[in-house]
Coordinates of C-alpha atoms in Angstrom, one line a residue:
X275 CA 76.6 173.2 8.3
X276 CA 73.2 172.0 6.8
X277 CA 73.6 171.7 3.2
X278 CA 76.9 169.0 4.3
X279 CA 74.2 167.4 6.9
X280 CA 71.6 167.1 4.2
X281 CA 74.2 166.1 1.4
X282 CA 75.4 163.4 3.6
X283 CA 71.4 162.3 4.6
X284 CA 70.5 162.5 0.8
X285 CA 73.6 159.8 0.4
X286 CA 73.4 156.4 0.1
X287 CA 74.7 153.9 2.7
X288 CA 76.7 152.4 1.0
X289 CA 78.5 155.6 0.1
X290 CA 79.4 158.2 2.8
X291 CA 82.4 157.6 3.9
X292 CA 81.4 160.1 7.4
X293 CA 81.8 158.3 10.1
X294 CA 78.6 157.5 12.0
X295 CA 78.8 156.2 16.1
X296 CA 75.4 154.1 15.6
X297 CA 77.0 151.3 13.9
X298 CA 80.5 151.8 15.3
X299 CA 82.5 153.7 12.9
X300 CA 85.4 155.8 14.3
X301 CA 86.7 159.0 13.5
X302 CA 88.9 159.0 10.1
X303 CA 87.5 155.8 9.2
X304 CA 86.9 155.8 5.3
X305 CA 83.4 153.3 5.1
X306 CA 83.0 154.4 1.1
X307 CA 84.6 150.6 -0.5
X308 CA 85.1 152.9 -3.7
X309 CA 87.2 154.6 -1.9
X310 CA 88.6 152.2 0.0
X311 CA 89.5 149.7 -3.1
X312 CA 91.4 152.9 -4.7
X313 CA 93.6 153.5 -1.5
X314 CA 94.5 149.9 -1.3
X315 CA 94.9 150.0 -5.1
X316 CA 97.8 152.6 -4.0
X317 CA 99.4 150.7 -1.3
X318 CA 99.7 147.2 -3.9
X319 CA 97.3 145.3 -3.0
X320 CA 95.4 145.4 -6.5
X321 CA 94.3 141.8 -6.4
X322 CA 91.0 142.0 -4.9
X323 CA 89.5 145.0 -5.9
X324 CA 85.7 143.1 -6.9
X325 CA 84.6 142.1 -3.0
X326 CA 87.1 142.4 0.8
X327 CA 87.9 139.8 2.3
X328 CA 84.9 137.7 4.3
X329 CA 85.1 134.1 5.8
X330 CA 84.3 131.5 3.3
X331 CA 80.3 130.4 3.0
X332 CA 80.5 126.4 4.7
X333 CA 78.8 125.3 1.6
X334 CA 81.0 127.3 -0.2
X335 CA 83.9 125.6 2.0
X336 CA 82.9 122.0 1.2
X337 CA 81.8 122.1 -2.3
X338 CA 85.6 123.3 -2.3
X339 CA 86.5 119.9 -1.2
X340 CA 83.6 118.4 -3.1
X341 CA 84.5 118.7 -6.3
X342 CA 88.7 117.6 -6.4
X343 CA 87.2 114.4 -4.3
X344 CA 85.0 113.7 -6.4
X345 CA 87.6 114.2 -9.9
X346 CA 89.7 112.0 -8.0
X347 CA 87.8 109.7 -8.6
X348 CA 85.6 109.6 -11.9
X349 CA 89.5 110.5 -13.0
X350 CA 90.9 106.4 -11.8
X351 CA 87.4 105.1 -12.6
X352 CA 85.7 106.0 -16.4
X353 CA 88.1 107.8 -17.3
X354 CA 91.2 106.8 -19.4
X355 CA 92.1 103.3 -17.8
X356 CA 88.3 102.7 -18.6
X357 CA 88.7 103.6 -21.8
X358 CA 91.9 101.7 -22.5
X359 CA 90.2 98.8 -21.0
X360 CA 87.2 98.3 -22.8
X361 CA 89.7 98.7 -26.6
X362 CA 92.1 95.9 -25.4
X363 CA 88.5 93.6 -24.4
X364 CA 86.3 94.7 -27.9
X365 CA 89.8 95.8 -30.5
X366 CA 87.1 98.6 -30.9
X367 CA 87.4 102.6 -30.6
X368 CA 84.1 103.2 -31.5
X369 CA 82.7 100.8 -28.6
X370 CA 85.2 102.6 -26.6
X371 CA 83.0 105.8 -27.6
X372 CA 79.3 104.0 -26.9
X373 CA 80.9 102.9 -23.3
X374 CA 81.8 106.4 -23.1
X375 CA 78.9 107.8 -24.7
X376 CA 76.5 106.2 -22.0
X377 CA 77.4 108.0 -19.2
X378 CA 76.8 111.2 -20.8
X379 CA 73.5 110.6 -22.8
X380 CA 72.1 109.2 -19.3
X381 CA 74.2 112.6 -17.8
X382 CA 72.4 114.5 -19.7
X383 CA 68.4 112.9 -19.9
X384 CA 69.2 113.2 -15.6
X385 CA 69.8 116.7 -15.7
X386 CA 66.7 119.2 -16.5
X387 CA 64.5 117.1 -14.3
X388 CA 67.0 116.8 -11.6
X389 CA 67.7 120.4 -11.6
X390 CA 63.8 121.3 -12.1
X391 CA 63.6 119.2 -8.8
X392 CA 65.4 121.1 -7.5
X393 CA 64.4 124.3 -7.6
X394 CA 61.0 123.5 -6.9
X395 CA 61.6 120.5 -4.9
X396 CA 64.9 120.4 -3.1
X397 CA 68.0 121.1 -3.5
X398 CA 69.7 118.9 -0.8
X399 CA 66.9 116.2 -1.3
X400 CA 68.5 115.9 -5.0
X401 CA 71.3 115.4 -3.8
X402 CA 70.6 112.1 -1.5
X403 CA 68.9 110.9 -4.3
X404 CA 72.3 110.7 -6.4
X405 CA 74.6 110.2 -4.5
X406 CA 73.1 107.1 -3.5
X407 CA 72.4 106.9 -7.2
X408 CA 76.3 107.1 -7.4
X409 CA 76.9 104.2 -5.0
X410 CA 74.9 101.3 -7.3
X411 CA 76.7 102.6 -10.2
X412 CA 80.0 102.1 -9.4
X413 CA 79.8 99.9 -7.2
X414 CA 78.1 97.6 -11.5
X415 CA 81.4 99.4 -12.9
X416 CA 83.8 97.1 -10.7
X417 CA 81.8 94.3 -10.6
X418 CA 81.5 94.6 -14.4
X419 CA 85.3 94.7 -14.7
X420 CA 86.2 92.2 -12.2
X421 CA 83.9 89.7 -13.4
X422 CA 85.4 90.1 -17.1
X423 CA 87.1 86.8 -17.2
X424 CA 84.0 84.5 -16.0
X425 CA 81.1 86.6 -19.1
X426 CA 81.7 86.9 -23.0
X427 CA 83.4 90.1 -23.9
X428 CA 80.8 91.4 -25.6
X429 CA 78.0 90.8 -22.2
X430 CA 80.5 92.3 -20.2
X431 CA 80.9 95.5 -22.6
X432 CA 77.2 95.8 -22.2
X433 CA 77.2 96.0 -18.1
X434 CA 80.5 98.4 -18.1
X435 CA 77.7 101.2 -20.6
X436 CA 74.5 99.9 -18.3
X437 CA 77.6 100.9 -15.1
X438 CA 78.6 104.3 -17.3
X439 CA 75.1 105.0 -17.7
X440 CA 74.0 104.9 -13.7
X441 CA 77.2 106.7 -13.3
X442 CA 76.3 109.7 -15.6
X443 CA 73.1 109.7 -13.8
X444 CA 74.5 110.5 -10.7
X445 CA 76.7 112.6 -12.6
X446 CA 73.6 115.0 -14.3
X447 CA 71.9 115.1 -10.6
X448 CA 74.2 116.1 -8.7
X449 CA 76.1 118.3 -10.9
X450 CA 73.2 121.4 -11.0
X451 CA 72.1 120.9 -7.1
X452 CA 75.1 121.2 -6.2
X453 CA 75.8 124.3 -8.2
X454 CA 73.4 126.2 -7.5
X455 CA 74.0 125.8 -3.3
X456 CA 76.8 127.1 -4.5
X457 CA 75.8 130.0 -6.6
X458 CA 73.6 130.9 -3.9
X459 CA 76.3 130.7 -1.1
X460 CA 78.4 134.0 -2.9
X461 CA 78.2 137.0 -2.6
X462 CA 77.0 138.6 -6.9
X463 CA 80.0 141.0 -8.5
X464 CA 82.5 138.8 -6.8
X465 CA 82.4 135.4 -8.0
X466 CA 85.1 134.9 -10.7
X467 CA 87.8 134.0 -8.0
X468 CA 85.8 131.0 -5.6
X469 CA 84.9 130.0 -9.1
X470 CA 88.2 129.9 -10.7
X471 CA 89.6 128.1 -6.9
X472 CA 86.9 126.0 -7.3
X473 CA 87.9 125.2 -11.1
X474 CA 91.5 124.6 -10.3
X475 CA 90.9 122.3 -7.6
X476 CA 88.8 120.2 -9.8
X477 CA 91.2 119.6 -12.0
X478 CA 93.7 119.4 -9.7
X479 CA 91.9 116.8 -8.2
X480 CA 91.6 115.3 -11.8
X481 CA 95.3 115.4 -11.7
X482 CA 95.6 113.1 -8.3
X483 CA 93.6 110.5 -10.0
X484 CA 96.4 109.9 -12.9
X485 CA 99.2 110.2 -10.1
X486 CA 97.4 107.1 -7.8
X487 CA 97.2 105.5 -11.1
X488 CA 101.1 106.3 -11.7
X489 CA 101.8 104.4 -8.0
X490 CA 99.8 101.6 -8.5
X491 CA 101.3 101.4 -12.5
X492 CA 104.7 100.9 -11.4
X493 CA 103.4 98.6 -8.2
X494 CA 101.9 96.3 -10.8
X495 CA 103.7 96.6 -13.6
X496 CA 103.8 99.3 -16.5
X497 CA 102.0 97.7 -19.6
X498 CA 98.4 97.8 -21.0
X499 CA 97.4 95.3 -20.1
X500 CA 93.5 93.7 -18.4
X501 CA 95.1 92.9 -14.6
X502 CA 96.6 96.2 -14.3
X503 CA 94.3 98.6 -15.6
X504 CA 90.8 96.7 -13.2
X505 CA 92.8 97.7 -10.0
X506 CA 93.0 101.0 -11.0
X507 CA 89.0 101.5 -11.8
X508 CA 88.0 99.8 -8.6
X509 CA 90.7 102.1 -7.0
X510 CA 89.1 105.6 -8.1
X511 CA 85.6 103.6 -7.3
X512 CA 86.3 102.5 -3.9
X513 CA 86.9 105.6 -3.6
X514 CA 83.4 107.9 -3.6
X515 CA 82.6 107.2 0.1
X516 CA 84.6 110.7 0.4
X517 CA 82.8 112.7 -2.4
X518 CA 79.4 110.9 -1.2
X519 CA 79.9 112.0 2.5
X520 CA 81.0 116.0 1.9
X521 CA 77.7 116.3 -0.8
X522 CA 75.3 114.5 2.0
X523 CA 76.3 118.0 4.1
X524 CA 75.4 120.5 2.3
X525 CA 72.3 122.8 3.5
X526 CA 70.3 125.0 2.1
X527 CA 69.7 127.0 4.9
X528 CA 73.6 128.1 4.3
X529 CA 72.7 130.0 1.8
X530 CA 72.6 133.6 1.4
X531 CA 70.3 135.6 0.1
X532 CA 69.8 139.4 -1.6
X533 CA 73.9 138.8 -1.1
X534 CA 72.6 137.0 -4.1
X535 CA 70.5 138.2 -5.9
X536 CA 71.4 138.1 -9.8
X537 CA 73.8 141.4 -11.2
X538 CA 70.9 143.2 -13.2
X539 CA 68.3 143.2 -9.9
X540 CA 68.8 146.0 -9.3
X541 CA 68.4 148.3 -13.7
X542 CA 66.5 149.0 -15.8
X543 CA 62.8 148.2 -16.8
X544 CA 61.6 144.7 -15.8
X545 CA 61.2 143.2 -19.5
X546 CA 64.2 144.1 -20.7
X547 CA 66.5 143.7 -17.5
X548 CA 64.6 139.9 -17.9
X549 CA 65.5 139.6 -21.8
X550 CA 69.2 140.8 -20.8
X551 CA 68.9 137.9 -18.9
X552 CA 67.9 135.3 -21.3
X553 CA 70.4 136.1 -23.5
X554 CA 73.4 136.1 -21.3
X555 CA 72.5 132.3 -19.6
X556 CA 71.8 131.7 -23.4
X557 CA 74.4 132.5 -25.3
X558 CA 77.1 131.1 -22.4
X559 CA 75.3 127.6 -22.3
X560 CA 75.5 127.1 -26.3
X561 CA 78.7 128.3 -26.3
X562 CA 79.5 125.5 -23.8
X563 CA 77.6 122.6 -25.6
X564 CA 79.0 123.6 -28.7
X565 CA 82.3 123.5 -27.6
X566 CA 81.1 120.3 -25.2
X567 CA 80.3 118.9 -28.8
X568 CA 84.1 119.2 -29.8
X569 CA 85.5 117.9 -26.9
X570 CA 83.7 114.8 -26.7
X571 CA 84.7 113.7 -29.6
X572 CA 88.3 113.3 -29.4
X573 CA 89.0 114.1 -25.4
X574 CA 88.9 110.5 -24.4
X575 CA 90.7 109.2 -27.4
X576 CA 93.7 110.9 -26.5
X577 CA 95.3 108.6 -24.3
X578 CA 95.0 105.8 -27.1
X579 CA 96.6 107.9 -29.1
X580 CA 99.3 108.4 -26.6
X581 CA 99.4 104.7 -27.0
X582 CA 98.4 103.9 -30.2
X583 CA 100.2 106.5 -32.4
X584 CA 102.9 107.9 -30.1
X585 CA 104.2 105.0 -28.2
X586 CA 103.7 105.6 -24.9
X587 CA 104.1 103.9 -22.0
X588 CA 100.8 103.3 -19.0
X589 CA 103.1 105.8 -16.3
X590 CA 103.9 107.9 -18.6
X591 CA 100.2 108.9 -20.6
X592 CA 99.2 109.2 -17.1
X593 CA 101.5 111.4 -15.9
X594 CA 101.1 113.2 -19.2
X595 CA 97.4 113.2 -17.5
X596 CA 98.9 115.1 -14.2
X597 CA 100.7 117.8 -16.1
X598 CA 97.7 118.9 -18.4
X599 CA 95.2 120.2 -14.9
X600 CA 98.1 120.9 -13.0
X601 CA 98.8 123.5 -15.9
X602 CA 94.9 123.9 -16.1
X603 CA 94.8 125.2 -12.9
X604 CA 97.9 127.4 -12.8
X605 CA 96.6 129.0 -16.1
X606 CA 92.6 129.9 -14.2
X607 CA 94.0 132.0 -11.7
X608 CA 95.7 134.6 -15.0
X609 CA 92.8 134.1 -16.5
X610 CA 90.7 135.4 -13.7
X611 CA 93.6 138.1 -12.2
X612 CA 93.4 139.2 -16.0
X613 CA 90.2 139.5 -16.3
X614 CA 90.2 141.9 -14.4
X615 CA 91.5 144.3 -16.7
X616 CA 90.0 143.1 -19.9
X617 CA 87.0 141.4 -18.6
X618 CA 85.7 137.6 -18.5
X619 CA 84.4 137.5 -22.1
X620 CA 87.5 138.4 -24.0
X621 CA 89.8 136.5 -21.9
X622 CA 87.8 133.4 -22.6
X623 CA 87.6 134.0 -26.3
X624 CA 90.9 134.4 -26.7
X625 CA 92.3 131.3 -25.2
X626 CA 89.6 129.0 -26.7
X627 CA 91.2 131.0 -30.3
X628 CA 94.9 129.9 -29.5
X629 CA 94.1 126.5 -28.0
X630 CA 92.2 126.2 -31.4
X631 CA 95.5 127.3 -33.1
X632 CA 98.0 125.1 -31.1
X633 CA 95.6 121.4 -32.1
X634 CA 95.3 122.3 -36.0
X635 CA 99.3 122.6 -36.0
X636 CA 99.3 119.6 -33.0
X637 CA 97.9 117.6 -36.7
X638 CA 100.7 118.4 -38.4
X639 CA 103.6 117.2 -35.8
X640 CA 104.8 114.2 -35.9
X641 CA 108.0 115.0 -33.9
X642 CA 107.0 112.5 -30.5
X643 CA 107.7 115.3 -27.7
X644 CA 106.8 118.4 -29.5
X645 CA 102.6 116.3 -29.9
X646 CA 103.1 116.0 -26.0
X647 CA 104.4 119.8 -25.2
X648 CA 101.6 120.9 -28.3
X649 CA 99.1 119.0 -26.1
X650 CA 99.3 120.6 -22.6
X651 CA 99.8 124.4 -24.5
X652 CA 96.0 123.5 -26.2
X653 CA 95.1 121.3 -22.8
X654 CA 95.9 124.3 -20.4
X655 CA 94.6 127.4 -23.1
X656 CA 91.0 125.5 -23.7
X657 CA 90.2 124.7 -19.9
X658 CA 91.1 127.6 -18.2
X659 CA 88.7 129.4 -18.2
X660 CA 85.1 126.9 -17.2
X661 CA 85.4 129.2 -13.9
X662 CA 84.9 132.1 -15.9
X663 CA 81.8 131.1 -17.9
X664 CA 80.7 129.6 -14.6
X665 CA 80.8 132.9 -12.7
X666 CA 79.1 135.0 -15.6
X667 CA 75.9 132.4 -15.5
X668 CA 75.4 133.2 -11.7
X669 CA 75.8 137.0 -11.9
X670 CA 73.6 137.0 -14.5
X671 CA 70.7 134.6 -13.9
X672 CA 67.3 134.6 -11.0
X673 CA 68.4 133.1 -7.7
X674 CA 65.1 130.4 -7.9
X675 CA 66.2 129.1 -11.7
X676 CA 69.7 129.1 -11.1
X677 CA 69.7 125.0 -11.0
X678 CA 67.6 124.5 -14.4
X679 CA 71.0 127.5 -16.2
X680 CA 73.4 125.4 -14.3
X681 CA 72.3 121.6 -15.7
X682 CA 72.9 123.2 -19.2
X683 CA 76.5 124.4 -17.5
X684 CA 77.5 121.4 -16.3
X685 CA 77.0 119.3 -19.6
X686 CA 80.4 121.1 -20.3
X687 CA 81.8 119.1 -17.7
X688 CA 80.6 115.5 -18.8
X689 CA 77.5 115.7 -21.2
X690 CA 80.4 115.3 -24.0
X691 CA 81.1 112.2 -23.5
X692 CA 77.4 111.7 -26.0
X693 CA 79.5 112.9 -29.2
X694 CA 82.2 110.7 -28.7
X695 CA 80.0 107.6 -30.0
X696 CA 81.1 109.8 -33.1
X697 CA 84.4 110.6 -32.4
X698 CA 84.8 106.6 -32.1
X699 CA 83.4 106.1 -35.5
X700 CA 85.7 108.8 -37.0
X701 CA 89.1 107.8 -35.6
X702 CA 88.3 104.1 -37.2
X703 CA 87.3 105.9 -40.3
X704 CA 89.8 108.6 -40.6
X705 CA 92.0 109.0 -37.8
X706 CA 92.7 110.8 -34.9
X707 CA 93.5 113.5 -36.7
X708 CA 91.2 114.5 -38.5
X709 CA 89.0 113.8 -35.1
X710 CA 91.2 116.5 -34.0
X711 CA 90.5 119.4 -36.8
X712 CA 86.4 119.0 -36.4
X713 CA 87.3 119.3 -32.4
X714 CA 89.2 122.9 -33.3
X715 CA 86.8 123.6 -35.8
X716 CA 84.0 123.7 -33.0
X717 CA 85.6 124.9 -30.4
X718 CA 86.4 127.8 -32.6
X719 CA 82.7 128.2 -33.5
X720 CA 82.0 128.3 -30.2
X721 CA 84.5 131.5 -29.3
X722 CA 82.8 133.9 -31.8
X723 CA 79.2 132.5 -30.3
X724 CA 80.7 133.5 -26.7
X725 CA 82.4 136.9 -28.7
X726 CA 78.7 138.4 -28.9
X727 CA 78.8 139.2 -25.4
X728 CA 81.9 141.3 -24.8
X729 CA 80.2 144.6 -24.6
X730 CA 77.0 143.0 -22.4
X731 CA 78.9 141.4 -19.8
X732 CA 80.6 144.2 -16.9
X733 CA 83.7 144.0 -16.4
X734 CA 83.8 142.8 -12.1
X735 CA 85.6 145.9 -10.0
X736 CA 84.3 147.2 -6.6
X737 CA 81.6 149.3 -7.9
X738 CA 80.0 146.0 -8.8
X739 CA 80.1 144.7 -5.3
X740 CA 79.4 148.1 -3.6
X741 CA 76.4 147.9 -5.7
X742 CA 75.8 144.3 -4.5
X743 CA 76.9 145.3 -1.2
X744 CA 74.4 148.5 -0.6
X745 CA 70.7 145.7 -1.7
X746 CA 71.1 145.0 2.1
X747 CA 72.7 147.7 3.8
X748 CA 69.4 150.6 3.6
X749 CA 67.1 152.0 1.5
X750 CA 68.0 150.6 -1.8
X751 CA 67.5 147.1 0.2
X752 CA 64.7 145.3 -2.6
X753 CA 61.9 143.2 -0.8
X754 CA 62.1 139.7 -1.0
X755 CA 60.2 137.3 -3.2
X756 CA 56.9 135.6 -0.9
X757 CA 59.0 133.2 0.5
X758 CA 62.8 133.9 0.1
X759 CA 63.2 135.6 3.8
X760 CA 65.9 134.3 5.4
X761 CA 68.2 133.3 2.6
X762 CA 65.6 131.0 1.4
X763 CA 65.0 131.1 -2.3
X764 CA 61.3 131.7 -3.5
X765 CA 59.4 128.9 -3.3
X766 CA 56.4 128.4 -6.3
X767 CA 53.1 129.1 -5.7

């Protein structure tokens, strides 16, 4: 009897399975999350092995609404309608690249200073400042487009470039701070589910933009004309007030404490642990930057390719851009479930390789319907795992560095615009298909880089979550860093 009692006392808090009247546990209740997960699996409830259901944090709920609403706005105001409008006004693919590239370069220039301020100063203050910049940028974009008939095309092009640069500053400034607050509001070891949900909602917001564009084109005319495109761009800019209000509602006071610390926080020597953190974060970011460079060369030119070479009308192109994000959202959930079995890294690498093969095949096909099918399959596979890579990054970086690393990762979504300048020149010189091949090659390199983490990044499981839960539960809890009490991140000296 005494030996059993001693063994129970020596057992870690999270591993105990016997009832304990001190915490209200009834007799017969299994307290070990590992055994509880196994029991759930026997009942067929295997889809959530990594963490028990818990109420969503307020910041998580707001971010899950913010991302799709922002993408509705940007997909209307700065995506294919703007690219087609610039091409009609200037007659140059290279100038389309410059207009898009201005946004990407501004994003890159703003992202890292804003991330440093978010980590060292205040994330909510950075977000509020970014919202003001964004409101000015979208207003100036509408003015540049609507007043185009009254100024020369070259002057209007410069105004559009300036406006997209301001919008790029907004995107770069807000993204890292929003992502850091989101990451700090989710327990480590259980992020992939919520990151995939966020990614799916974000891409569905991207689909909502083209869906609204279909309604506008069906109302004013299904033609590639400046007047129709101006209306679509203006509608997108006017919707900016929705994500702006949501961004202002985010709060650092609602973030978690010990539960959101990195997975390596309790393992091994401090120096070795730090090297492992840096290796994982740097590899994920480098892989995404290489992929971004490839995507940026072509992503804005796909709708022009469908228009010029496949001969599709505006409504048909917008329907494609409704189907593409919808498929990404569905594939993202499948990828997340598959990652529970074979790991997040291998799922991401396999989908990237398949996407590269499909893009290369697409360059050799002339049949219009087959091109569309290949494009959709390639797009679904190439983009369905961004939530998984983001969850890896936030699982392994320190809380007080998340904004900085998320700044580098955020370039994967918007910063690719900078390489659109090179893509525009390549399209003018060699055509769309040659540029698509270069994109496939760069994304294949990205997959090779990420594969080096296959043996390093652990697969999410119930044991991972149990280790995280133990930090705030008893003997295994670490003392928080100075200034990190009550869930706040450590302040600088």
